[in-house]
Amino acid sequence: MQKGKKRSWAEPFKIKMVEPLKMTTREYRQKCAEEAGYNTFLLKSADVYIDLLTDSGTSAMSDRQWAGIMLGDEAYAGSRNFYNLEDAVRKFYSYKYIVPTHQGRGAEHILSTIMIKKDDYVPGNMYFTTTRLHQELAGGHFIDVIIDEAHDPNSEHPFKGNVDFDKLEDLRKKVGADKIPYVCIATCVNMAGGQPISMANLKKLREWSKEHNVPIIHDATRVAENAYFIKVREDEYKDKSIAEIVYEICSLTDGCTMSAKKDPMVNIGGFLAVNDKEIFDKARNMVVIYEGLHTYGGMAGRDMEALAIGIEESVQYDHIRARVGQVEYLGQKLLDEGIPIVMPTGGHAVFLNAREFLPHIDQDQFPAQALAAEIYIESGVRSMERGNVSKGRNPETGENYRPALELVRLTLPRRVYTQAHMDVTAEGIIDVYEKRENIKGLKFVYEPEYLRFFQARFEKIG
Ligand code: F0G
């Protein structure tokens, strides 16, 4: 190789099985979008060409994971796959005790119910939809303590997932540490654009947590992606393996909730893991009411086996570099055409900045929702709104929250699509951008009470 000449890298896998995709016409997709009330959650998967709705449960399992499926021990109690999963959690994530759940929100429900008392305050590095709802249903109030840069799509801060200690201290001084059951810390913060927290910030939080005797609960859903950013952006970690960094992150916290449908690449599954025996005993007792016996918690034995293998695969450097690299590739293609996206690109998705994309649509007419629908109609690519619809209404005033971030998320499943799919996606969005002035806002025709973004229906204004 000539000195200084760039060598490309490709997906670190080859394809053993394929799932054909259906191509449709614009007229057909227009009809599908209307029938779905302009909500991409209500489209049929068969009518979607490239599905970037979510990276949750949509990743491709490896041949080893599929082999693990055949080793499912479907005993009601004491399945050997549970013990393999327990070993993997201890080895890679450091936590002592694990309670399996059907997915992430199952773990959030149990943890929130056990740890939160009425009128407690739960600080976190930005909300996540289901996490905040479970905190509120348990009687708590969520308080956002992420740094201001996280709310600014154009800030290029390398660790937009960091905690702002002034905000955290303000809360502690106002309500007292005994009203704070735990600090809720997500790695690679989803709603901020898949943005990481730094190890330095987490270490500082550990000091704070010890000083005030407030535990840290980690939303570990995308911890491997966060570890990759630490490796490439925090100098003292450049020679550490992803596995070592993941282990260190987890060791700085007291427990985790995990949606295993993301980083560990299974179609269904999750768990709660803690180091405190008392919390574990309560959780193990509660899981039998809501999920299943404590050695399966809503998962089949085969799913626990695939998960144990997926945890190990998620911390492989070649895998995670290609995963985050694909997100960066798509982001760069859009940037090259001047399309406004959240900077820097995150770990699991490219987020379009719908405020800047559609400045003529007021936030209460849901620009991100309208943009996601338009991208589907134009290109068959399915994305997701992450803005005013997702954030919901302030329960006190009944007004929409109108968050600073009004985004459309193009979420990449792991190991599913190739670079050519990214090219086609970018071209479709560029076409929408050229016609952006014609896009109209939306109004609700049906608004569900909880997590409204999943099932809401809209019609076009004007
Ligand atoms: N925490 C984070 C950070 C998540 O992204 C999710 C799910 C959950 C918790 C809940 O886990 O779905 O297994 O019950 N996020 C999906 C998404 C739905 O598309 O971002 P779950």
CSV table of C-alpha atoms and ligand atoms in Angstrom, one decimal:
chain,number,residue,atom,x,y,z
A,1,MET,CA,0.0,0.0,0.0
A,2,GLN,CA,1.3,3.5,-0.9
A,3,LYS,CA,2.1,5.6,2.1
A,4,GLY,CA,-0.8,7.8,3.1
A,5,LYS,CA,-3.3,6.1,0.8
A,6,LYS,CA,-6.6,5.4,2.5
A,7,ARG,CA,-7.8,1.8,2.8
A,8,SER,CA,-11.6,1.3,3.1
A,9,TRP,CA,-13.1,-1.2,5.5
A,10,ALA,CA,-16.3,-3.2,4.8
A,11,GLU,CA,-18.9,-4.9,7.0
A,12,PRO,CA,-17.1,-7.5,9.1
A,13,PHE,CA,-19.5,-10.3,8.2
A,14,LYS,CA,-20.7,-12.1,5.1
A,15,ILE,CA,-24.4,-12.8,4.4
A,16,LYS,CA,-25.6,-16.4,4.9
A,17,MET,CA,-29.4,-15.9,4.6
A,18,VAL,CA,-31.4,-13.2,3.0
A,19,GLU,CA,-34.8,-11.6,3.5
A,20,PRO,CA,-36.2,-10.1,0.2
A,21,LEU,CA,-37.4,-6.5,0.3
A,22,LYS,CA,-40.5,-5.2,-1.5
A,23,MET,CA,-40.3,-2.2,-3.7
A,24,THR,CA,-43.5,-0.1,-3.9
A,25,THR,CA,-44.7,3.0,-5.8
A,26,ARG,CA,-45.1,6.5,-4.4
A,27,GLU,CA,-48.9,6.3,-5.0
A,28,TYR,CA,-49.1,3.1,-3.0
A,29,ARG,CA,-47.0,4.5,-0.1
A,30,GLN,CA,-49.1,7.7,-0.1
A,31,LYS,CA,-52.2,5.5,0.5
A,32,CYS,CA,-50.3,3.5,3.2
A,33,ALA,CA,-49.3,6.7,5.0
A,34,GLU,CA,-52.8,8.1,5.0
A,35,GLU,CA,-54.2,4.8,6.4
A,36,ALA,CA,-51.5,4.8,9.1
A,37,GLY,CA,-52.6,8.3,10.2
A,38,TYR,CA,-49.1,9.6,9.2
A,39,ASN,CA,-47.6,7.6,12.1
A,40,THR,CA,-44.7,5.4,11.0
A,41,PHE,CA,-45.4,3.1,13.9
A,42,LEU,CA,-48.8,2.2,12.3
A,43,LEU,CA,-47.3,1.2,8.9
A,44,LYS,CA,-47.2,-2.5,8.0
A,45,SER,CA,-43.6,-3.8,7.8
A,46,ALA,CA,-44.4,-5.4,4.5
A,47,ASP,CA,-45.0,-1.9,3.0
A,48,VAL,CA,-41.6,-0.6,4.1
A,49,TYR,CA,-38.5,-0.8,1.9
A,50,ILE,CA,-35.6,0.1,4.3
A,51,ASP,CA,-36.7,0.0,7.9
A,52,LEU,CA,-34.9,2.5,10.1
A,53,LEU,CA,-37.7,2.8,12.6
A,54,THR,CA,-35.6,1.4,15.4
A,55,ASP,CA,-32.5,-0.6,16.3
A,56,SER,CA,-34.6,-2.4,18.9
A,57,GLY,CA,-35.0,-6.1,18.3
A,58,THR,CA,-34.3,-5.6,14.6
A,59,SER,CA,-30.6,-6.6,14.5
A,60,ALA,CA,-29.4,-9.7,12.6
A,61,MET,CA,-28.3,-12.5,14.9
A,62,SER,CA,-25.0,-14.3,14.1
A,63,ASP,CA,-24.7,-18.0,13.2
A,64,ARG,CA,-23.4,-18.6,16.7
A,65,GLN,CA,-26.5,-17.0,18.2
A,66,TRP,CA,-28.8,-19.1,16.0
A,67,ALA,CA,-26.8,-22.1,17.1
A,68,GLY,CA,-27.5,-21.0,20.6
A,69,ILE,CA,-31.2,-21.0,19.9
A,70,MET,CA,-31.0,-24.7,19.3
A,71,LEU,CA,-29.5,-25.2,22.8
A,72,GLY,CA,-32.6,-23.7,24.5
A,73,ASP,CA,-33.4,-25.5,27.8
A,74,GLU,CA,-37.1,-24.7,28.1
A,75,ALA,CA,-37.4,-26.0,31.7
A,76,TYR,CA,-39.7,-23.8,33.7
A,77,ALA,CA,-37.2,-23.5,36.5
A,78,GLY,CA,-33.4,-23.4,36.6
A,79,SER,CA,-32.8,-23.4,32.8
A,80,ARG,CA,-29.1,-23.8,32.0
A,81,ASN,CA,-29.4,-20.8,29.6
A,82,PHE,CA,-30.2,-18.6,32.6
A,83,TYR,CA,-27.0,-19.6,34.2
A,84,ASN,CA,-25.1,-18.8,31.0
A,85,LEU,CA,-26.7,-15.4,30.9
A,86,GLU,CA,-25.9,-14.8,34.5
A,87,ASP,CA,-22.2,-15.7,33.8
A,88,ALA,CA,-22.2,-13.3,30.8
A,89,VAL,CA,-23.6,-10.4,32.8
A,90,ARG,CA,-21.1,-10.9,35.6
A,91,LYS,CA,-18.2,-11.3,33.2
A,92,PHE,CA,-18.9,-8.4,30.9
A,93,TYR,CA,-21.0,-6.0,33.0
A,94,SER,CA,-19.7,-6.7,36.5
A,95,TYR,CA,-23.1,-6.8,38.2
A,96,LYS,CA,-23.6,-9.6,40.8
A,97,TYR,CA,-27.3,-10.4,40.6
A,98,ILE,CA,-29.6,-10.6,37.6
A,99,VAL,CA,-33.3,-10.7,37.1
A,100,PRO,CA,-34.4,-11.5,33.5
A,101,THR,CA,-37.3,-9.5,32.1
A,102,HIS,CA,-39.2,-9.7,28.7
A,103,GLN,CA,-37.5,-6.4,27.6
A,104,GLY,CA,-36.1,-3.1,29.0
A,105,ARG,CA,-39.3,-1.6,30.3
A,106,GLY,CA,-40.1,-4.8,32.3
A,107,ALA,CA,-36.8,-4.1,34.2
A,108,GLU,CA,-37.7,-0.3,34.5
A,109,HIS,CA,-41.1,-1.2,36.0
A,110,ILE,CA,-39.6,-3.4,38.6
A,111,LEU,CA,-36.8,-1.1,39.5
A,112,SER,CA,-38.9,2.0,39.7
A,113,THR,CA,-41.5,0.3,41.9
A,114,ILE,CA,-38.9,-0.9,44.3
A,115,MET,CA,-36.7,2.2,44.6
A,116,ILE,CA,-39.0,5.2,44.1
A,117,LYS,CA,-41.4,6.6,46.8
A,118,LYS,CA,-44.1,9.2,46.2
A,119,ASP,CA,-42.6,12.6,45.4
A,120,ASP,CA,-39.1,11.4,45.1
A,121,TYR,CA,-36.9,13.1,42.4
A,122,VAL,CA,-35.0,11.0,39.8
A,123,PRO,CA,-32.3,13.0,38.1
A,124,GLY,CA,-31.1,11.6,34.7
A,125,ASN,CA,-29.0,12.5,31.7
A,126,MET,CA,-32.1,13.3,29.6
A,127,TYR,CA,-35.4,11.4,29.7
A,128,PHE,CA,-36.2,8.2,27.8
A,129,THR,CA,-40.0,7.7,27.1
A,130,THR,CA,-40.6,4.4,28.9
A,131,THR,CA,-38.0,5.1,31.6
A,132,ARG,CA,-39.6,8.4,32.6
A,133,LEU,CA,-43.1,7.0,32.5
A,134,HIS,CA,-42.2,4.2,34.9
A,135,GLN,CA,-40.6,6.7,37.2
A,136,GLU,CA,-43.7,8.8,37.2
A,137,LEU,CA,-46.1,5.9,37.6
A,138,ALA,CA,-44.1,5.0,40.7
A,139,GLY,CA,-44.7,8.5,42.1
A,140,GLY,CA,-41.4,10.1,41.1
A,141,HIS,CA,-40.5,13.3,39.2
A,142,PHE,CA,-37.9,13.1,36.5
A,143,ILE,CA,-35.3,15.9,36.5
A,144,ASP,CA,-33.1,16.5,33.5
A,145,VAL,CA,-29.4,17.0,34.6
A,146,ILE,CA,-27.7,16.6,31.2
A,147,ILE,CA,-25.4,19.4,30.0
A,148,ASP,CA,-27.0,22.2,28.0
A,149,GLU,CA,-25.0,21.2,24.9
A,150,ALA,CA,-27.2,18.0,24.7
A,151,HIS,CA,-30.2,20.1,23.8
A,152,ASP,CA,-28.4,22.0,21.1
A,153,PRO,CA,-28.3,19.9,17.8
A,154,ASN,CA,-25.4,22.0,16.5
A,155,SER,CA,-23.1,21.7,19.4
A,156,GLU,CA,-20.1,19.4,18.6
A,157,HIS,CA,-19.3,18.6,22.2
A,158,PRO,CA,-17.8,15.1,22.1
A,159,PHE,CA,-19.7,13.9,25.2
A,160,LYS,CA,-23.2,15.4,25.0
A,161,GLY,CA,-24.4,12.6,27.4
A,162,ASN,CA,-22.4,14.2,30.3
A,163,VAL,CA,-24.1,15.2,33.6
A,164,ASP,CA,-24.1,18.9,34.6
A,165,PHE,CA,-23.1,18.9,38.2
A,166,ASP,CA,-24.5,22.3,38.9
A,167,LYS,CA,-27.9,21.0,37.9
A,168,LEU,CA,-27.5,17.9,40.0
A,169,GLU,CA,-26.3,19.9,43.0
A,170,ASP,CA,-29.2,22.4,42.6
A,171,LEU,CA,-31.6,19.5,42.9
A,172,ARG,CA,-29.8,18.0,45.9
A,173,LYS,CA,-29.8,21.3,47.8
A,174,LYS,CA,-33.4,21.9,47.0
A,175,VAL,CA,-34.9,18.5,47.9
A,176,GLY,CA,-32.2,16.8,49.9
A,177,ALA,CA,-30.3,13.6,49.0
A,178,ASP,CA,-32.9,11.4,50.8
A,179,LYS,CA,-35.5,12.4,48.2
A,180,ILE,CA,-33.2,11.1,45.5
A,181,PRO,CA,-33.5,7.3,45.3
A,182,TYR,CA,-30.9,7.1,42.5
A,183,VAL,CA,-29.4,8.9,39.6
A,184,CYS,CA,-30.4,7.4,36.3
A,185,ILE,CA,-27.6,7.4,33.8
A,186,ALA,CA,-27.9,6.2,30.2
A,187,THR,CA,-24.9,5.3,28.1
A,188,CYS,CA,-25.2,6.7,24.6
A,189,VAL,CA,-28.2,8.8,25.4
A,190,ASN,CA,-30.9,7.9,22.9
A,191,MET,CA,-33.1,11.1,23.0
A,192,ALA,CA,-30.0,13.3,22.7
A,193,GLY,CA,-29.0,11.7,19.4
A,194,GLY,CA,-27.2,8.6,20.7
A,195,GLN,CA,-24.6,10.8,22.4
A,196,PRO,CA,-22.0,9.3,24.9
A,197,ILE,CA,-21.1,10.1,28.5
A,198,SER,CA,-17.4,10.3,29.2
A,199,MET,CA,-15.6,8.1,31.7
A,200,ALA,CA,-14.2,11.3,33.4
A,201,ASN,CA,-17.8,12.5,33.9
A,202,LEU,CA,-18.9,9.1,35.2
A,203,LYS,CA,-16.0,8.9,37.6
A,204,LYS,CA,-16.9,12.4,38.9
A,205,LEU,CA,-20.5,11.2,39.3
A,206,ARG,CA,-19.2,8.2,41.3
A,207,GLU,CA,-17.5,10.6,43.7
A,208,TRP,CA,-20.7,12.6,44.1
A,209,SER,CA,-22.7,9.4,44.6
A,210,LYS,CA,-20.5,8.2,47.4
A,211,GLU,CA,-20.4,11.5,49.1
A,212,HIS,CA,-24.2,11.8,49.2
A,213,ASN,CA,-25.0,8.1,49.4
A,214,VAL,CA,-27.1,8.1,46.3
A,215,PRO,CA,-26.8,5.0,44.0
A,216,ILE,CA,-26.3,5.2,40.3
A,217,ILE,CA,-28.6,3.1,38.1
A,218,HIS,CA,-27.3,2.7,34.6
A,219,ASP,CA,-29.5,2.3,31.5
A,220,ALA,CA,-27.0,-0.1,29.8
A,221,THR,CA,-29.0,-0.4,26.6
A,222,ARG,CA,-26.2,1.0,24.4
A,223,VAL,CA,-23.2,0.7,26.6
A,224,ALA,CA,-20.9,-0.9,24.0
A,225,GLU,CA,-21.5,2.0,21.6
A,226,ASN,CA,-20.7,4.4,24.4
A,227,ALA,CA,-17.5,2.4,25.1
A,228,TYR,CA,-16.4,2.8,21.5
A,229,PHE,CA,-16.7,6.6,21.7
A,230,ILE,CA,-14.7,6.6,25.0
A,231,LYS,CA,-12.0,4.6,23.2
A,232,VAL,CA,-11.7,7.0,20.3
A,233,ARG,CA,-12.4,10.3,22.1
A,234,GLU,CA,-10.8,9.9,25.6
A,235,ASP,CA,-7.1,9.7,25.2
A,236,GLU,CA,-6.3,7.5,28.2
A,237,TYR,CA,-8.7,4.8,26.9
A,238,LYS,CA,-7.3,4.5,23.4
A,239,ASP,CA,-5.4,1.3,24.2
A,240,LYS,CA,-8.1,-0.3,26.2
A,241,SER,CA,-10.4,-2.9,24.7
A,242,ILE,CA,-14.1,-2.3,24.3
A,243,ALA,CA,-14.7,-5.1,26.8
A,244,GLU,CA,-12.5,-3.4,29.4
A,245,ILE,CA,-14.2,-0.1,28.9
A,246,VAL,CA,-17.7,-1.6,29.2
A,247,TYR,CA,-16.7,-3.4,32.4
A,248,GLU,CA,-15.3,-0.2,33.9
A,249,ILE,CA,-18.4,1.8,33.0
A,250,CYS,CA,-20.6,-0.8,34.7
A,251,SER,CA,-18.3,-1.0,37.7
A,252,LEU,CA,-18.8,2.7,38.4
A,253,THR,CA,-22.6,2.1,38.8
A,254,ASP,CA,-24.7,0.1,41.2
A,255,GLY,CA,-27.0,-1.7,38.9
A,256,CYS,CA,-28.6,-1.5,35.4
A,257,THR,CA,-31.7,-1.9,33.4
A,258,MET,CA,-31.1,-3.4,30.0
A,259,SER,CA,-33.1,-3.5,26.8
A,260,ALA,CA,-31.1,-6.5,25.3
A,261,LYS,CA,-32.8,-5.8,22.0
A,262,LYS,CA,-30.2,-3.2,21.2
A,263,ASP,CA,-26.4,-3.7,21.9
A,264,PRO,CA,-26.6,-7.5,22.6
A,265,MET,CA,-28.5,-8.1,19.3
A,266,VAL,CA,-31.4,-10.3,20.3
A,267,ASN,CA,-35.0,-9.9,19.0
A,268,ILE,CA,-36.5,-9.9,22.5
A,269,GLY,CA,-35.2,-9.8,26.1
A,270,GLY,CA,-33.8,-7.6,28.9
A,271,PHE,CA,-32.8,-7.7,32.5
A,272,LEU,CA,-32.3,-5.9,35.7
A,273,ALA,CA,-28.9,-6.4,37.4
A,274,VAL,CA,-27.8,-5.0,40.7
A,275,ASN,CA,-25.1,-5.5,43.3
A,276,ASP,CA,-27.4,-4.9,46.4
A,277,LYS,CA,-28.7,-8.2,47.7
A,278,GLU,CA,-31.8,-6.6,49.3
A,279,ILE,CA,-32.9,-4.9,46.1
A,280,PHE,CA,-32.2,-8.2,44.2
A,281,ASP,CA,-34.4,-10.1,46.6
A,282,LYS,CA,-37.3,-7.7,46.2
A,283,ALA,CA,-36.9,-7.7,42.4
A,284,ARG,CA,-36.7,-11.4,42.3
A,285,ASN,CA,-40.0,-11.6,44.2
A,286,MET,CA,-41.7,-9.0,42.0
A,287,VAL,CA,-40.7,-10.5,38.7
A,288,VAL,CA,-42.8,-13.6,39.4
A,289,ILE,CA,-45.9,-11.4,39.5
A,290,TYR,CA,-45.3,-9.4,36.3
A,291,GLU,CA,-42.9,-11.3,34.0
A,292,GLY,CA,-42.3,-14.9,34.9
A,293,LEU,CA,-40.2,-17.1,37.2
A,294,HIS,CA,-36.9,-15.5,38.3
A,295,THR,CA,-34.9,-17.9,36.0
A,296,TYR,CA,-36.6,-16.8,32.8
A,297,GLY,CA,-38.6,-13.6,33.5
A,298,GLY,CA,-40.5,-13.6,30.2
A,299,MET,CA,-37.8,-15.0,28.0
A,300,ALA,CA,-37.6,-18.4,26.4
A,301,GLY,CA,-34.5,-20.4,27.4
A,302,ARG,CA,-33.3,-20.1,23.8
A,303,ASP,CA,-33.6,-16.3,23.9
A,304,MET,CA,-31.4,-16.2,27.0
A,305,GLU,CA,-28.8,-18.3,25.3
A,306,ALA,CA,-28.8,-16.0,22.2
A,307,LEU,CA,-28.5,-13.1,24.6
A,308,ALA,CA,-25.5,-14.5,26.5
A,309,ILE,CA,-23.7,-15.0,23.1
A,310,GLY,CA,-24.8,-11.5,21.9
A,311,ILE,CA,-23.4,-9.8,24.9
A,312,GLU,CA,-20.0,-11.2,24.1
A,313,GLU,CA,-20.3,-10.3,20.4
A,314,SER,CA,-21.3,-6.7,21.2
A,315,VAL,CA,-18.0,-5.9,22.7
A,316,GLN,CA,-15.9,-7.0,19.7
A,317,TYR,CA,-14.0,-4.1,18.3
A,318,ASP,CA,-14.5,-4.9,14.6
A,319,HIS,CA,-18.2,-5.2,15.1
A,320,ILE,CA,-18.6,-1.9,17.1
A,321,ARG,CA,-16.3,0.1,14.8
A,322,ALA,CA,-18.4,-1.0,11.7
A,323,ARG,CA,-21.6,-0.4,13.6
A,324,VAL,CA,-20.8,3.2,14.6
A,325,GLY,CA,-18.9,3.7,11.3
A,326,GLN,CA,-22.1,3.0,9.3
A,327,VAL,CA,-24.0,5.7,11.3
A,328,GLU,CA,-21.2,8.1,10.6
A,329,TYR,CA,-21.2,7.2,6.8
A,330,LEU,CA,-24.9,7.9,6.5
A,331,GLY,CA,-24.6,11.1,8.5
A,332,GLN,CA,-21.7,12.4,6.3
A,333,LYS,CA,-23.7,11.7,3.1
A,334,LEU,CA,-26.5,14.0,4.4
A,335,LEU,CA,-24.1,16.6,5.7
A,336,ASP,CA,-22.4,16.8,2.3
A,337,GLU,CA,-25.7,18.0,0.9
A,338,GLY,CA,-26.3,20.6,3.6
A,339,ILE,CA,-29.0,18.6,5.4
A,340,PRO,CA,-29.3,19.6,9.1
A,341,ILE,CA,-28.6,16.7,11.4
A,342,VAL,CA,-27.6,16.4,15.1
A,343,MET,CA,-23.9,16.8,15.5
A,344,PRO,CA,-21.8,14.8,16.0
A,345,THR,CA,-23.5,11.7,14.7
A,346,GLY,CA,-24.3,9.3,17.5
A,347,GLY,CA,-24.0,5.6,18.1
A,348,HIS,CA,-27.2,4.1,16.8
A,349,ALA,CA,-28.8,6.6,14.5
A,350,VAL,CA,-28.6,9.8,12.4
A,351,PHE,CA,-31.0,12.4,13.7
A,352,LEU,CA,-32.5,14.9,11.3
A,353,ASN,CA,-33.1,18.3,12.8
A,354,ALA,CA,-36.7,18.9,11.7
A,355,ARG,CA,-36.8,22.4,13.1
A,356,GLU,CA,-34.2,23.5,10.6
A,357,PHE,CA,-35.4,21.1,7.9
A,358,LEU,CA,-39.0,22.5,8.1
A,359,PRO,CA,-38.7,26.0,9.6
A,360,HIS,CA,-42.1,26.9,8.2
A,361,ILE,CA,-44.0,24.4,10.5
A,362,ASP,CA,-44.8,25.4,14.1
A,363,GLN,CA,-43.7,22.8,16.7
A,364,ASP,CA,-47.3,22.2,17.7
A,365,GLN,CA,-47.9,21.1,14.1
A,366,PHE,CA,-45.3,18.4,14.6
A,367,PRO,CA,-42.6,19.0,12.0
A,368,ALA,CA,-40.7,15.8,12.8
A,369,GLN,CA,-43.8,13.7,12.6
A,370,ALA,CA,-44.6,15.3,9.2
A,371,LEU,CA,-41.1,14.8,8.0
A,372,ALA,CA,-40.9,11.1,8.9
A,373,ALA,CA,-44.2,10.6,7.0
A,374,GLU,CA,-42.9,12.4,4.0
A,375,ILE,CA,-39.6,10.5,3.9
A,376,TYR,CA,-41.6,7.2,3.9
A,377,ILE,CA,-43.9,8.5,1.0
A,378,GLU,CA,-40.9,9.6,-1.0
A,379,SER,CA,-38.5,6.7,-0.5
A,380,GLY,CA,-40.1,3.8,1.4
A,381,VAL,CA,-37.6,4.4,4.2
A,382,ARG,CA,-39.3,4.2,7.6
A,383,SER,CA,-37.9,6.5,10.4
A,384,MET,CA,-39.3,7.7,13.7
A,385,GLU,CA,-40.4,11.0,15.3
A,386,ARG,CA,-38.4,12.0,18.4
A,387,GLY,CA,-39.7,15.4,19.3
A,388,ASN,CA,-42.9,17.1,20.5
A,389,VAL,CA,-45.1,14.0,19.9
A,390,SER,CA,-42.6,11.7,21.8
A,391,LYS,CA,-42.1,14.1,24.7
A,392,GLY,CA,-45.9,14.4,25.3
A,393,ARG,CA,-47.8,17.0,27.4
A,394,ASN,CA,-46.9,18.6,30.7
A,395,PRO,CA,-49.4,17.0,33.1
A,396,GLU,CA,-49.8,20.3,35.0
A,397,THR,CA,-50.5,22.6,32.1
A,398,GLY,CA,-51.8,20.2,29.5
A,399,GLU,CA,-49.6,21.9,26.9
A,400,ASN,CA,-47.2,20.1,24.6
A,401,TYR,CA,-43.7,20.2,26.0
A,402,ARG,CA,-42.2,21.7,22.8
A,403,PRO,CA,-38.7,20.2,23.5
A,404,ALA,CA,-35.6,21.9,22.1
A,405,LEU,CA,-34.9,18.8,20.1
A,406,GLU,CA,-37.4,18.2,17.3
A,407,LEU,CA,-35.9,15.3,15.5
A,408,VAL,CA,-36.4,12.4,13.0
A,409,ARG,CA,-34.4,9.4,13.9
A,410,LEU,CA,-32.9,7.2,11.1
A,411,THR,CA,-32.0,4.2,13.3
A,412,LEU,CA,-29.7,1.6,12.0
A,413,PRO,CA,-30.3,-2.0,13.0
A,414,ARG,CA,-27.0,-3.9,13.6
A,415,ARG,CA,-25.6,-6.1,10.8
A,416,VAL,CA,-28.7,-5.8,8.7
A,417,TYR,CA,-28.2,-3.2,5.9
A,418,THR,CA,-25.2,-2.5,3.7
A,419,GLN,CA,-23.5,0.6,2.5
A,420,ALA,CA,-25.7,0.6,-0.7
A,421,HIS,CA,-28.8,0.8,1.5
A,422,MET,CA,-27.3,3.8,3.2
A,423,ASP,CA,-26.7,5.4,-0.2
A,424,VAL,CA,-30.3,4.9,-1.3
A,425,THR,CA,-31.6,6.2,2.1
A,426,ALA,CA,-29.5,9.4,1.7
A,427,GLU,CA,-30.7,10.0,-1.8
A,428,GLY,CA,-34.3,9.7,-0.8
A,429,ILE,CA,-33.9,12.2,2.0
A,430,ILE,CA,-32.0,14.6,-0.3
A,431,ASP,CA,-35.0,14.5,-2.7
A,432,VAL,CA,-37.3,15.4,0.2
A,433,TYR,CA,-35.0,18.2,1.2
A,434,GLU,CA,-35.3,19.7,-2.2
A,435,LYS,CA,-39.1,19.8,-2.0
A,436,ARG,CA,-39.3,20.7,1.7
A,437,GLU,CA,-41.3,23.9,1.2
A,438,ASN,CA,-44.3,21.9,0.1
A,439,ILE,CA,-44.5,19.8,3.3
A,440,LYS,CA,-47.4,20.6,5.6
A,441,GLY,CA,-47.9,20.3,9.4
A,442,LEU,CA,-50.1,17.7,11.1
A,443,LYS,CA,-52.8,17.7,13.8
A,444,PHE,CA,-54.0,14.9,16.0
A,445,VAL,CA,-57.1,13.0,15.2
A,446,TYR,CA,-56.5,10.5,18.0
A,447,GLU,CA,-54.2,11.0,21.0
A,448,PRO,CA,-53.6,8.1,23.4
A,449,GLU,CA,-53.1,8.8,27.1
A,450,TYR,CA,-49.7,7.1,27.6
A,451,LEU,CA,-46.7,7.1,25.2
A,452,ARG,CA,-48.8,8.8,22.6
A,453,PHE,CA,-46.2,8.5,19.8
A,454,PHE,CA,-46.8,4.8,19.4
A,455,GLN,CA,-50.5,4.9,18.5
A,456,ALA,CA,-51.4,8.5,17.7
A,457,ARG,CA,-53.1,9.3,14.4
A,458,PHE,CA,-52.8,12.6,12.5
A,459,GLU,CA,-54.2,14.4,9.5
A,460,LYS,CA,-52.6,17.1,7.3
A,461,ILE,CA,-53.3,20.7,8.0
A,462,GLY,CA,-54.6,22.7,5.1
B,1,F0G,N1,-33.9,2.6,27.5
B,1,F0G,C1,-33.5,3.1,26.3
B,1,F0G,C2,-32.3,4.0,26.3
B,1,F0G,C3,-34.2,2.6,25.1
B,1,F0G,O1,-33.7,3.1,24.0
B,1,F0G,C4,-35.3,1.8,25.2
B,1,F0G,C5,-36.0,1.4,24.1
B,1,F0G,C6,-35.7,1.3,26.5
B,1,F0G,C7,-35.0,1.8,27.6
B,1,F0G,C8,-36.9,0.4,26.7
B,1,F0G,O2,-36.5,-0.8,26.3
B,1,F0G,O3,-38.0,-1.3,24.4
B,1,F0G,O4,-36.8,-3.1,25.5
B,1,F0G,O5,-38.7,-2.0,26.6
B,1,F0G,N2,-35.9,2.0,23.0
B,1,F0G,C9,-36.5,1.6,21.7
B,1,F0G,C10,-36.2,2.6,20.7
B,1,F0G,C11,-38.0,1.3,21.8
B,1,F0G,O6,-36.7,2.5,19.5
B,1,F0G,O7,-35.4,3.5,20.9
B,1,F0G,P1,-37.6,-1.9,25.7
